[in-house]
mmCIF file of C-alpha atoms in Angstrom:
data_model
loop_
_atom_site.group_PDB
_atom_site.id
_atom_site.type_symbol
_atom_site.label_atom_id
_atom_site.label_comp_id
_atom_site.label_asym_id
_atom_site.label_seq_id
_atom_site.Cartn_x
_atom_site.Cartn_y
_atom_site.Cartn_z
ATOM 1 C CA MET A 1 35.851 8.525 -9.250
ATOM 2 C CA ILE A 2 32.127 9.039 -8.697
ATOM 3 C CA ASP A 3 30.709 7.774 -5.401
ATOM 4 C CA ILE A 4 27.218 6.700 -6.465
ATOM 5 C CA GLU A 5 26.296 5.367 -3.037
ATOM 6 C CA HIS A 6 27.144 8.730 -1.420
ATOM 7 C CA ILE A 7 24.748 10.428 -3.876
ATOM 8 C CA LEU A 8 21.984 7.904 -3.211
ATOM 9 C CA ASN A 9 22.390 8.181 0.560
ATOM 10 C CA GLN A 10 22.146 11.992 0.276
ATOM 11 C CA ALA A 11 18.968 11.602 -1.799
ATOM 12 C CA ILE A 12 17.395 9.309 0.798
ATOM 13 C CA GLU A 13 18.463 11.506 3.733
ATOM 14 C CA LYS A 14 17.015 14.657 2.138
ATOM 15 C CA ASP A 15 13.820 12.905 0.963
ATOM 16 C CA ALA A 16 14.510 13.674 -2.701
ATOM 17 C CA SER A 17 12.094 12.425 -5.344
ATOM 18 C CA ASP A 18 14.650 12.280 -8.183
ATOM 19 C CA VAL A 19 18.388 12.271 -8.863
ATOM 20 C CA HIS A 20 19.839 13.776 -12.073
ATOM 21 C CA LEU A 21 23.285 12.600 -13.234
ATOM 22 C CA ILE A 22 24.523 14.554 -16.272
ATOM 23 C CA ALA A 23 28.053 15.048 -17.605
ATOM 24 C CA GLY A 24 29.352 18.591 -17.142
ATOM 25 C CA ILE A 25 27.454 19.449 -13.947
ATOM 26 C CA LYS A 26 27.335 18.246 -10.343
ATOM 27 C CA PRO A 27 24.797 15.573 -9.326
ATOM 28 C CA ILE A 28 21.399 17.182 -8.750
ATOM 29 C CA LEU A 29 18.561 16.225 -6.372
ATOM 30 C CA ARG A 30 14.935 17.232 -6.891
ATOM 31 C CA ILE A 31 13.474 18.029 -3.474
ATOM 32 C CA ARG A 32 9.844 19.201 -3.417
ATOM 33 C CA ARG A 33 10.141 20.565 -6.963
ATOM 34 C CA ASP A 34 13.464 22.397 -6.346
ATOM 35 C CA LEU A 35 16.742 21.309 -8.002
ATOM 36 C CA ILE A 36 19.623 21.216 -5.492
ATOM 37 C CA GLU A 37 23.261 20.141 -5.927
ATOM 38 C CA VAL A 38 24.491 17.146 -3.922
ATOM 39 C CA GLU A 39 26.715 18.298 -1.058
ATOM 40 C CA ASN A 40 30.485 17.655 -1.346
ATOM 41 C CA SER A 41 30.206 16.454 -4.940
ATOM 42 C CA GLU A 42 32.304 17.100 -8.057
ATOM 43 C CA VAL A 43 31.309 17.938 -11.627
ATOM 44 C CA LEU A 44 30.556 14.705 -13.473
ATOM 45 C CA SER A 45 32.805 13.745 -16.383
ATOM 46 C CA ASP A 46 32.004 11.513 -19.368
ATOM 47 C CA ASP A 47 34.035 8.751 -17.695
ATOM 48 C CA ASP A 48 31.927 9.170 -14.542
ATOM 49 C CA MET A 49 28.775 8.686 -16.596
ATOM 50 C CA VAL A 50 30.175 5.480 -18.109
ATOM 51 C CA ASP A 51 30.778 4.254 -14.552
ATOM 52 C CA VAL A 52 27.178 5.198 -13.627
ATOM 53 C CA TYR A 53 25.906 3.268 -16.656
ATOM 54 C CA ASP A 54 27.911 0.185 -15.683
ATOM 55 C CA TYR A 55 26.703 0.478 -12.066
ATOM 56 C CA PHE A 56 23.014 0.272 -13.020
ATOM 57 C CA VAL A 57 23.217 -2.082 -16.033
ATOM 58 C CA ARG A 58 25.401 -4.533 -14.042
ATOM 59 C CA GLY A 59 26.547 -6.423 -17.131
ATOM 60 C CA ASN A 60 22.990 -7.399 -18.121
ATOM 61 C CA LEU A 61 23.333 -8.178 -21.848
ATOM 62 C CA ASP A 62 19.613 -7.626 -22.606
ATOM 63 C CA LYS A 63 19.653 -4.181 -21.001
ATOM 64 C CA ASP A 64 22.912 -3.268 -22.729
ATOM 65 C CA ARG A 65 21.520 -4.356 -26.115
ATOM 66 C CA VAL A 66 18.289 -2.389 -25.639
ATOM 67 C CA PHE A 67 20.265 0.750 -24.739
ATOM 68 C CA LYS A 68 22.654 0.434 -27.670
ATOM 69 C CA GLU A 69 19.801 -0.184 -30.133
ATOM 70 C CA THR A 70 17.343 2.447 -28.882
ATOM 71 C CA LYS A 71 19.605 4.929 -27.026
ATOM 72 C CA LYS A 72 17.353 4.646 -23.966
ATOM 73 C CA LEU A 73 16.680 2.210 -21.150
ATOM 74 C CA ASP A 74 14.037 2.012 -18.404
ATOM 75 C CA SER A 75 14.876 -0.283 -15.540
ATOM 76 C CA SER A 76 14.607 -0.692 -11.778
ATOM 77 C CA TYR A 77 17.241 -1.087 -9.099
ATOM 78 C CA GLU A 78 17.259 -1.773 -5.362
ATOM 79 C CA PHE A 79 19.532 0.226 -3.083
ATOM 80 C CA GLY A 80 19.270 -0.845 0.536
ATOM 81 C CA ASN A 81 15.555 -0.864 1.243
ATOM 82 C CA ILE A 82 14.753 1.703 -1.469
ATOM 83 C CA ARG A 83 13.680 0.909 -5.034
ATOM 84 C CA LEU A 84 14.805 3.144 -7.866
ATOM 85 C CA ARG A 85 13.226 3.690 -11.258
ATOM 86 C CA VAL A 86 16.180 4.138 -13.597
ATOM 87 C CA ASN A 87 16.042 5.965 -16.931
ATOM 88 C CA ILE A 88 19.203 6.091 -19.041
ATOM 89 C CA SER A 89 19.379 8.094 -22.258
ATOM 90 C CA THR A 90 22.122 9.921 -24.151
ATOM 91 C CA ALA A 91 23.163 13.568 -24.495
ATOM 92 C CA ASP A 92 26.147 14.562 -26.614
ATOM 93 C CA GLU A 93 27.025 10.841 -26.901
ATOM 94 C CA SER A 94 27.328 10.464 -23.119
ATOM 95 C CA PRO A 95 24.905 8.504 -20.882
ATOM 96 C CA THR A 96 22.444 10.675 -18.950
ATOM 97 C CA VAL A 97 20.730 9.113 -15.939
ATOM 98 C CA VAL A 98 17.584 10.067 -14.023
ATOM 99 C CA LEU A 99 16.651 8.101 -10.908
ATOM 100 C CA ARG A 100 13.221 8.170 -9.275
ATOM 101 C CA LEU A 101 13.226 7.140 -5.608
ATOM 102 C CA ILE A 102 10.299 4.939 -4.652
ATOM 103 C CA LYS A 103 9.480 4.644 -0.982
ATOM 104 C CA ASN A 104 9.058 1.052 0.129
ATOM 105 C CA THR A 105 5.952 1.924 2.144
ATOM 106 C CA LEU A 106 2.957 3.484 0.456
ATOM 107 C CA PRO A 107 1.387 6.531 2.086
ATOM 108 C CA ASN A 108 -2.083 5.992 3.525
ATOM 109 C CA TYR A 109 -4.760 6.436 0.893
ATOM 110 C CA GLU A 110 -6.415 9.122 3.022
ATOM 111 C CA ASP A 111 -3.150 11.087 3.344
ATOM 112 C CA LEU A 112 -2.709 11.448 -0.417
ATOM 113 C CA GLY A 113 -5.651 13.807 -0.822
ATOM 114 C CA VAL A 114 -7.415 11.592 -3.381
ATOM 115 C CA PRO A 115 -11.209 12.112 -3.114
ATOM 116 C CA ASP A 116 -13.161 9.294 -1.462
ATOM 117 C CA ILE A 117 -15.335 8.805 -4.588
ATOM 118 C CA VAL A 118 -12.247 7.310 -6.269
ATOM 119 C CA ARG A 119 -11.883 4.660 -3.568
ATOM 120 C CA ARG A 120 -15.584 3.837 -3.775
ATOM 121 C CA MET A 121 -15.433 3.382 -7.553
ATOM 122 C CA MET A 122 -12.820 0.642 -7.125
ATOM 123 C CA SER A 123 -15.651 -1.758 -6.228
ATOM 124 C CA GLN A 124 -16.961 -1.615 -9.823
ATOM 125 C CA PRO A 125 -17.263 -5.202 -11.150
ATOM 126 C CA GLN A 126 -16.117 -4.215 -14.647
ATOM 127 C CA GLY A 127 -15.332 -1.264 -16.853
ATOM 128 C CA LEU A 128 -12.474 1.179 -17.433
ATOM 129 C CA ILE A 129 -10.974 3.584 -14.874
ATOM 130 C CA LEU A 130 -8.161 5.987 -15.786
ATOM 131 C CA VAL A 131 -5.677 7.843 -13.583
ATOM 132 C CA THR A 132 -4.091 10.663 -15.577
ATOM 133 C CA GLY A 133 -1.735 13.592 -15.224
ATOM 134 C CA LYS A 134 1.522 14.985 -16.495
ATOM 135 C CA THR A 135 4.915 13.502 -15.610
ATOM 136 C CA ASN A 136 5.699 13.820 -11.877
ATOM 137 C CA SER A 137 2.053 14.344 -10.937
ATOM 138 C CA GLY A 138 1.947 11.341 -8.575
ATOM 139 C CA LYS A 139 -0.018 8.971 -10.847
ATOM 140 C CA THR A 140 2.038 5.931 -9.887
ATOM 141 C CA THR A 141 1.661 6.598 -6.158
ATOM 142 C CA THR A 142 -2.110 7.040 -6.504
ATOM 143 C CA LEU A 143 -2.406 3.926 -8.662
ATOM 144 C CA ASN A 144 -0.481 1.799 -6.171
ATOM 145 C CA ALA A 145 -2.470 3.206 -3.250
ATOM 146 C CA LEU A 146 -5.623 2.081 -5.082
ATOM 147 C CA ILE A 147 -4.113 -1.382 -5.650
ATOM 148 C CA ASN A 148 -3.300 -1.599 -1.938
ATOM 149 C CA GLN A 149 -6.826 -0.472 -1.039
ATOM 150 C CA ILE A 150 -8.312 -3.265 -3.176
ATOM 151 C CA ASN A 151 -5.764 -5.755 -1.852
ATOM 152 C CA GLU A 152 -6.741 -5.034 1.766
ATOM 153 C CA ASN A 153 -10.515 -5.055 1.240
ATOM 154 C CA GLN A 154 -11.470 -7.249 -1.720
ATOM 155 C CA ASN A 155 -10.955 -10.899 -2.657
ATOM 156 C CA LYS A 156 -9.727 -10.487 -6.251
ATOM 157 C CA LYS A 157 -6.934 -11.534 -8.574
ATOM 158 C CA ILE A 158 -5.034 -8.387 -9.600
ATOM 159 C CA LEU A 159 -2.633 -8.459 -12.538
ATOM 160 C CA THR A 160 -0.332 -5.450 -13.030
ATOM 161 C CA LEU A 161 1.706 -4.553 -16.128
ATOM 162 C CA GLU A 162 4.430 -2.026 -15.313
ATOM 163 C CA ASN A 163 7.561 -0.529 -16.841
ATOM 164 C CA PRO A 164 9.339 -0.972 -14.511
ATOM 165 C CA VAL A 165 7.693 -2.509 -11.435
ATOM 166 C CA GLU A 166 7.996 0.176 -8.762
ATOM 167 C CA TYR A 167 6.085 -0.765 -5.588
ATOM 168 C CA LYS A 168 6.242 -4.438 -4.629
ATOM 169 C CA HIS A 169 2.872 -5.603 -3.251
ATOM 170 C CA GLU A 170 2.331 -8.564 -0.955
ATOM 171 C CA CYS A 171 -0.842 -10.624 -1.326
ATOM 172 C CA LYS A 172 -3.382 -9.832 1.403
ATOM 173 C CA LYS A 173 -7.085 -10.459 0.701
ATOM 174 C CA SER A 174 -6.289 -10.441 -3.014
ATOM 175 C CA ILE A 175 -3.825 -12.301 -5.197
ATOM 176 C CA ILE A 176 -1.408 -9.904 -6.925
ATOM 177 C CA VAL A 177 0.771 -10.811 -9.918
ATOM 178 C CA GLN A 178 3.141 -8.030 -11.046
ATOM 179 C CA LYS A 179 4.734 -8.217 -14.501
ATOM 180 C CA GLU A 180 7.478 -6.021 -15.897
ATOM 181 C CA ILE A 181 7.318 -4.795 -19.495
ATOM 182 C CA GLY A 182 10.356 -4.739 -21.789
ATOM 183 C CA ALA A 183 12.883 -6.807 -23.712
ATOM 184 C CA GLY A 184 14.156 -9.711 -21.624
ATOM 185 C CA ARG A 185 11.448 -9.159 -18.979
ATOM 186 C CA ASP A 186 8.004 -10.659 -18.323
ATOM 187 C CA CYS A 187 6.154 -9.154 -21.328
ATOM 188 C CA LEU A 188 7.604 -7.631 -24.481
ATOM 189 C CA ASN A 189 5.132 -4.704 -24.518
ATOM 190 C CA PHE A 190 1.940 -3.472 -22.839
ATOM 191 C CA SER A 191 -0.442 -4.551 -25.615
ATOM 192 C CA SER A 192 0.749 -8.182 -25.608
ATOM 193 C CA GLY A 193 0.525 -8.261 -21.801
ATOM 194 C CA VAL A 194 -3.040 -6.929 -21.889
ATOM 195 C CA LYS A 195 -4.092 -9.455 -24.538
ATOM 196 C CA ASN A 196 -2.647 -12.359 -22.555
ATOM 197 C CA SER A 197 -4.447 -11.182 -19.395
ATOM 198 C CA LEU A 198 -7.686 -12.560 -20.859
ATOM 199 C CA ARG A 199 -6.222 -16.063 -20.365
ATOM 200 C CA GLU A 200 -4.929 -15.409 -16.852
ATOM 201 C CA ASP A 201 -8.281 -15.321 -15.030
ATOM 202 C CA CYS A 202 -7.695 -11.918 -13.462
ATOM 203 C CA ASP A 203 -10.509 -9.824 -12.008
ATOM 204 C CA ILE A 204 -8.653 -6.509 -12.151
ATOM 205 C CA LEU A 205 -6.040 -5.523 -14.724
ATOM 206 C CA ILE A 206 -3.674 -2.616 -14.006
ATOM 207 C CA ILE A 207 -1.959 -1.079 -17.061
ATOM 208 C CA GLY A 208 0.984 1.096 -16.056
ATOM 209 C CA GLU A 209 0.710 3.216 -19.198
ATOM 210 C CA ILE A 210 -1.663 3.302 -22.171
ATOM 211 C CA ARG A 211 0.506 4.898 -24.818
ATOM 212 C CA ASP A 212 -0.837 3.698 -28.167
ATOM 213 C CA ARG A 213 -3.936 2.520 -30.024
ATOM 214 C CA GLU A 214 -3.034 -1.161 -29.750
ATOM 215 C CA THR A 215 -2.877 -1.032 -25.951
ATOM 216 C CA MET A 216 -6.086 1.016 -25.806
ATOM 217 C CA GLU A 217 -7.920 -1.508 -27.992
ATOM 218 C CA ALA A 218 -6.700 -4.380 -25.811
ATOM 219 C CA ALA A 219 -7.796 -2.517 -22.657
ATOM 220 C CA ILE A 220 -11.271 -1.899 -24.096
ATOM 221 C CA GLU A 221 -11.549 -5.540 -25.157
ATOM 222 C CA THR A 222 -10.598 -6.652 -21.634
ATOM 223 C CA ALA A 223 -13.183 -4.314 -20.066
ATOM 224 C CA GLU A 224 -15.827 -5.591 -22.523
ATOM 225 C CA ALA A 225 -14.990 -9.155 -21.459
ATOM 226 C CA GLY A 226 -16.111 -8.354 -17.903
ATOM 227 C CA HIS A 227 -12.934 -7.224 -16.155
ATOM 228 C CA LEU A 228 -12.154 -4.008 -14.288
ATOM 229 C CA VAL A 229 -9.290 -2.284 -16.114
ATOM 230 C CA ILE A 230 -7.362 0.541 -14.427
ATOM 231 C CA GLY A 231 -4.780 2.402 -16.504
ATOM 232 C CA THR A 232 -2.806 5.631 -16.710
ATOM 233 C CA LEU A 233 -2.397 8.208 -19.478
ATOM 234 C CA HIS A 234 -0.155 11.264 -19.734
ATOM 235 C CA THR A 235 -2.866 13.899 -20.098
ATOM 236 C CA LYS A 236 -3.455 17.074 -18.100
ATOM 237 C CA SER A 237 -7.259 16.973 -17.644
ATOM 238 C CA CYS A 238 -10.235 14.623 -17.717
ATOM 239 C CA ALA A 239 -11.642 16.175 -20.898
ATOM 240 C CA GLU A 240 -8.268 15.988 -22.650
ATOM 241 C CA THR A 241 -8.100 12.304 -21.701
ATOM 242 C CA ILE A 242 -11.298 11.563 -23.629
ATOM 243 C CA ASP A 243 -9.996 13.547 -26.593
ATOM 244 C CA ARG A 244 -6.711 11.593 -26.524
ATOM 245 C CA MET A 245 -8.506 8.230 -26.384
ATOM 246 C CA ILE A 246 -10.649 9.072 -29.394
ATOM 247 C CA ASN A 247 -7.710 10.462 -31.374
ATOM 248 C CA PHE A 248 -5.835 7.184 -31.065
ATOM 249 C CA TYR A 249 -8.229 6.092 -33.841
ATOM 250 C CA ASP A 250 -8.724 7.042 -37.491
ATOM 251 C CA ILE A 251 -11.608 9.439 -38.187
ATOM 252 C CA ARG A 252 -13.713 6.674 -39.747
ATOM 253 C CA ASP A 253 -13.481 4.624 -36.531
ATOM 254 C CA GLN A 254 -13.988 7.442 -34.030
ATOM 255 C CA GLN A 255 -17.767 7.299 -33.779
ATOM 256 C CA THR A 256 -17.658 3.593 -32.935
ATOM 257 C CA ILE A 257 -15.016 4.120 -30.269
ATOM 258 C CA LYS A 258 -17.003 6.995 -28.762
ATOM 259 C CA TYR A 259 -19.918 4.613 -28.075
ATOM 260 C CA LEU A 260 -17.578 2.023 -26.560
ATOM 261 C CA VAL A 261 -15.847 4.598 -24.342
ATOM 262 C CA ALA A 262 -19.184 6.095 -23.243
ATOM 263 C CA SER A 263 -20.470 2.664 -22.166
ATOM 264 C CA LEU A 264 -17.275 1.220 -20.617
ATOM 265 C CA LEU A 265 -15.564 4.222 -19.026
ATOM 266 C CA LYS A 266 -16.592 4.634 -15.385
ATOM 267 C CA LEU A 267 -14.187 7.194 -13.962
ATOM 268 C CA VAL A 268 -11.293 9.480 -14.904
ATOM 269 C CA VAL A 269 -9.042 10.997 -12.231
ATOM 270 C CA SER A 270 -6.713 13.753 -13.420
ATOM 271 C CA GLN A 271 -4.227 15.059 -10.894
ATOM 272 C CA ARG A 272 -1.592 17.751 -10.453
ATOM 273 C CA LEU A 273 0.955 18.385 -7.713
ATOM 274 C CA LEU A 274 1.628 21.914 -6.474
ATOM 275 C CA LYS A 275 4.142 23.108 -3.902
ATOM 276 C CA GLY A 276 1.995 24.112 -0.939
ATOM 277 C CA LYS A 277 2.383 27.108 1.378
ATOM 278 C CA ASP A 278 4.056 24.878 3.973
ATOM 279 C CA ASN A 279 6.551 23.624 1.336
ATOM 280 C CA SER A 280 4.921 20.189 1.053
ATOM 281 C CA LEU A 281 3.425 18.899 -2.203
ATOM 282 C CA VAL A 282 -0.355 19.294 -2.491
ATOM 283 C CA LEU A 283 -2.508 17.085 -4.708
ATOM 284 C CA VAL A 284 -5.004 18.907 -6.940
ATOM 285 C CA PRO A 285 -7.553 16.343 -8.183
ATOM 286 C CA GLU A 286 -10.100 16.593 -10.978
ATOM 287 C CA VAL A 287 -12.607 13.745 -11.051
ATOM 288 C CA MET A 288 -15.030 12.807 -13.815
ATOM 289 C CA VAL A 289 -17.687 10.226 -12.948
ATOM 290 C CA VAL A 290 -19.182 9.092 -16.252
ATOM 291 C CA ASP A 291 -22.934 9.562 -15.771
ATOM 292 C CA ASN A 292 -25.620 9.725 -18.471
ATOM 293 C CA ILE A 293 -24.945 13.414 -19.219
ATOM 294 C CA ILE A 294 -21.194 12.944 -19.682
ATOM 295 C CA ALA A 295 -21.718 9.727 -21.664
ATOM 296 C CA GLY A 296 -24.086 11.638 -23.956
ATOM 297 C CA ILE A 297 -21.472 14.347 -24.577
ATOM 298 C CA ILE A 298 -18.833 11.702 -25.421
ATOM 299 C CA ARG A 299 -21.172 10.086 -27.996
ATOM 300 C CA LYS A 300 -21.785 13.332 -29.909
ATOM 301 C CA ASP A 301 -20.511 13.593 -33.491
ATOM 302 C CA LYS A 302 -18.551 16.695 -32.512
ATOM 303 C CA MET A 303 -17.500 16.179 -28.922
ATOM 304 C CA SER A 304 -16.656 19.450 -27.182
ATOM 305 C CA VAL A 305 -13.871 19.527 -24.585
ATOM 306 C CA SER A 306 -15.313 22.715 -23.047
ATOM 307 C CA GLU A 307 -18.764 21.098 -22.803
ATOM 308 C CA LEU A 308 -17.217 18.156 -20.968
ATOM 309 C CA GLU A 309 -15.414 20.513 -18.572
ATOM 310 C CA ASP A 310 -18.681 22.346 -17.832
ATOM 311 C CA ALA A 311 -20.457 19.016 -17.232
ATOM 312 C CA ILE A 312 -17.760 17.931 -14.751
ATOM 313 C CA GLN A 313 -17.971 21.253 -12.915
ATOM 314 C CA SER A 314 -21.760 20.987 -12.572
ATOM 315 C CA SER A 315 -22.003 17.249 -11.716
ATOM 316 C CA SER A 316 -20.825 17.366 -8.104
ATOM 317 C CA ASP A 317 -23.977 15.543 -6.982
ATOM 318 C CA LYS A 318 -22.787 12.488 -8.978
ATOM 319 C CA GLY A 319 -19.298 12.619 -7.448
ATOM 320 C CA SER A 320 -17.503 14.612 -10.157
ATOM 321 C CA ILE A 321 -15.081 17.278 -8.954
ATOM 322 C CA GLY A 322 -14.063 20.131 -11.251
ATOM 323 C CA LEU A 323 -10.531 21.501 -11.297
ATOM 324 C CA ILE A 324 -11.806 24.946 -10.284
ATOM 325 C CA ASN A 325 -13.571 23.479 -7.239
ATOM 326 C CA SER A 326 -10.413 21.654 -6.146
ATOM 327 C CA LEU A 327 -8.288 24.786 -6.490
ATOM 328 C CA ALA A 328 -10.846 26.916 -4.643
ATOM 329 C CA GLU A 329 -11.061 24.434 -1.754
ATOM 330 C CA LEU A 330 -7.275 24.269 -1.419
ATOM 331 C CA PHE A 331 -7.044 28.072 -1.377
ATOM 332 C CA VAL A 332 -9.803 28.446 1.230
ATOM 333 C CA ALA A 333 -8.043 25.765 3.319
ATOM 334 C CA ASP A 334 -4.891 27.947 3.116
ATOM 335 C CA LYS A 335 -2.854 25.214 1.402
ATOM 336 C CA ILE A 336 -2.028 27.129 -1.808
ATOM 337 C CA THR A 337 -1.895 30.798 -2.834
ATOM 338 C CA LEU A 338 -4.411 32.547 -5.074
ATOM 339 C CA ASP A 339 -1.711 33.064 -7.709
ATOM 340 C CA GLN A 340 -1.027 29.327 -7.735
ATOM 341 C CA ALA A 341 -4.715 28.581 -8.196
ATOM 342 C CA LYS A 342 -5.022 31.083 -11.054
ATOM 343 C CA SER A 343 -1.920 29.691 -12.779
ATOM 344 C CA GLN A 344 -3.640 26.311 -13.238
ATOM 345 C CA ILE A 345 -6.626 27.578 -15.242
ATOM 346 C CA GLU A 346 -7.298 29.650 -18.342
ATOM 347 C CA GLU A 347 -7.866 33.399 -18.061
ATOM 348 C CA LYS A 348 -11.535 33.034 -19.019
ATOM 349 C CA ASN A 349 -12.158 30.900 -15.896
ATOM 350 C CA ILE A 350 -10.639 33.325 -13.352
ATOM 351 C CA GLU A 351 -14.019 34.886 -12.573
ATOM 352 C CA VAL A 352 -15.556 31.431 -12.011
ATOM 353 C CA LEU A 353 -12.699 30.661 -9.608
ATOM 354 C CA ASN A 354 -13.294 33.898 -7.702
ATOM 355 C CA ARG A 355 -17.027 33.178 -7.375
ATOM 356 C CA THR A 356 -16.369 29.625 -6.215
ATOM 357 C CA ILE A 357 -13.911 30.866 -3.582
ATOM 358 C CA MET A 358 -16.458 33.397 -2.328
ATOM 359 C CA GLN A 359 -19.179 30.718 -2.084
ATOM 360 C CA LEU A 360 -16.865 28.373 -0.158
ATOM 361 C CA LYS A 361 -15.866 31.151 2.261
ATOM 362 C CA ILE A 362 -19.516 31.998 2.957
ATOM 363 C CA LYS A 363 -20.278 28.310 3.509
ATOM 364 C CA LYS A 364 -17.287 27.969 5.849
ATOM 365 C CA ASP A 365 -18.290 31.081 7.839
ATOM 366 C CA ASN A 366 -21.860 29.766 8.240
ATOM 367 C CA GLN A 367 -20.565 26.394 9.452
ATOM 368 C CA ASN A 368 -18.273 28.109 11.981
ATOM 369 C CA LYS A 369 -21.212 30.177 13.287
ATOM 370 C CA THR A 370 -23.375 27.061 13.582
ATOM 371 C CA ASN A 371 -20.635 25.204 15.475
ATOM 372 C CA ALA A 372 -20.126 28.184 17.801
ATOM 373 C CA ASN A 373 -23.840 28.224 18.715
ATOM 374 C CA MET A 374 -24.009 24.499 19.491
#
């Protein structure tokens, strides 16, 4: 019989980020991007996976109904002092379970590697801020670090919509209300939760995921009404984020939405996680501060993703940080390899990366000489 608690204790002890439970193989831990079998474990059978399902559903009829109707379930679970994000799906008619371990204490904002311009933009009275990246890029951790930063320094009412709730926040200077999305939970879906937020007198609305046009429209309406809206999207770059937002809409509506996005969007943070030279995970941020130049590009009839990327790269004086700059700085700081940096960009940008690295090295050498002469 499967010993789920043994697996979870191993995951906590080895600082795993995820646990994979799949019939036909041994339990697997993801540790700093590597997949490693759980020690002293057996191959999981279909009966084991039924036991795992029962362990996490705990006889909850709503959860069981959702799984049987949709063949998937997102939930949360507490094990000791650790929260788990639970995803259950099916493979070959057997439950398949992926667990994300969520530390009960957030890392310091400064330790995450998120640029300081992001923290400063959290004082915006209204508008739209997006934190984006692919799955497992640390969006949720960054988002919750930002919530904590606001909570410790501003007197606001913060309303979060999450699926599921991962980090539990305590009210400090701010009031925080956290709502879970899903059948039998606090809100049926993200869009209805966003719409109701207009009646809840919140100053800041956090949307755990903007995944469709309806939620995007509700977020824009909330930002127009004078609130600060912070949301996440599954996109790999700042420019792609704008493209995704516009393509939620029919062609006939896209020009209108471009003007709304250009006026309401304040900041996009796109992040990636790479395995660093010391085996730790390194955050690679790209930051787009929406200034007049970037807003003008968004409003164009034929918005160009490459033009947006060039504008980000050349707007460092406004706080924007291009992906190439981030990669070059991490390489010069000896945190990632040159091959890693090159793997994150297109071939046509390799020469730009090389030039940027050379400029940063010259700047670093000059600073070292100045410090030595002082």
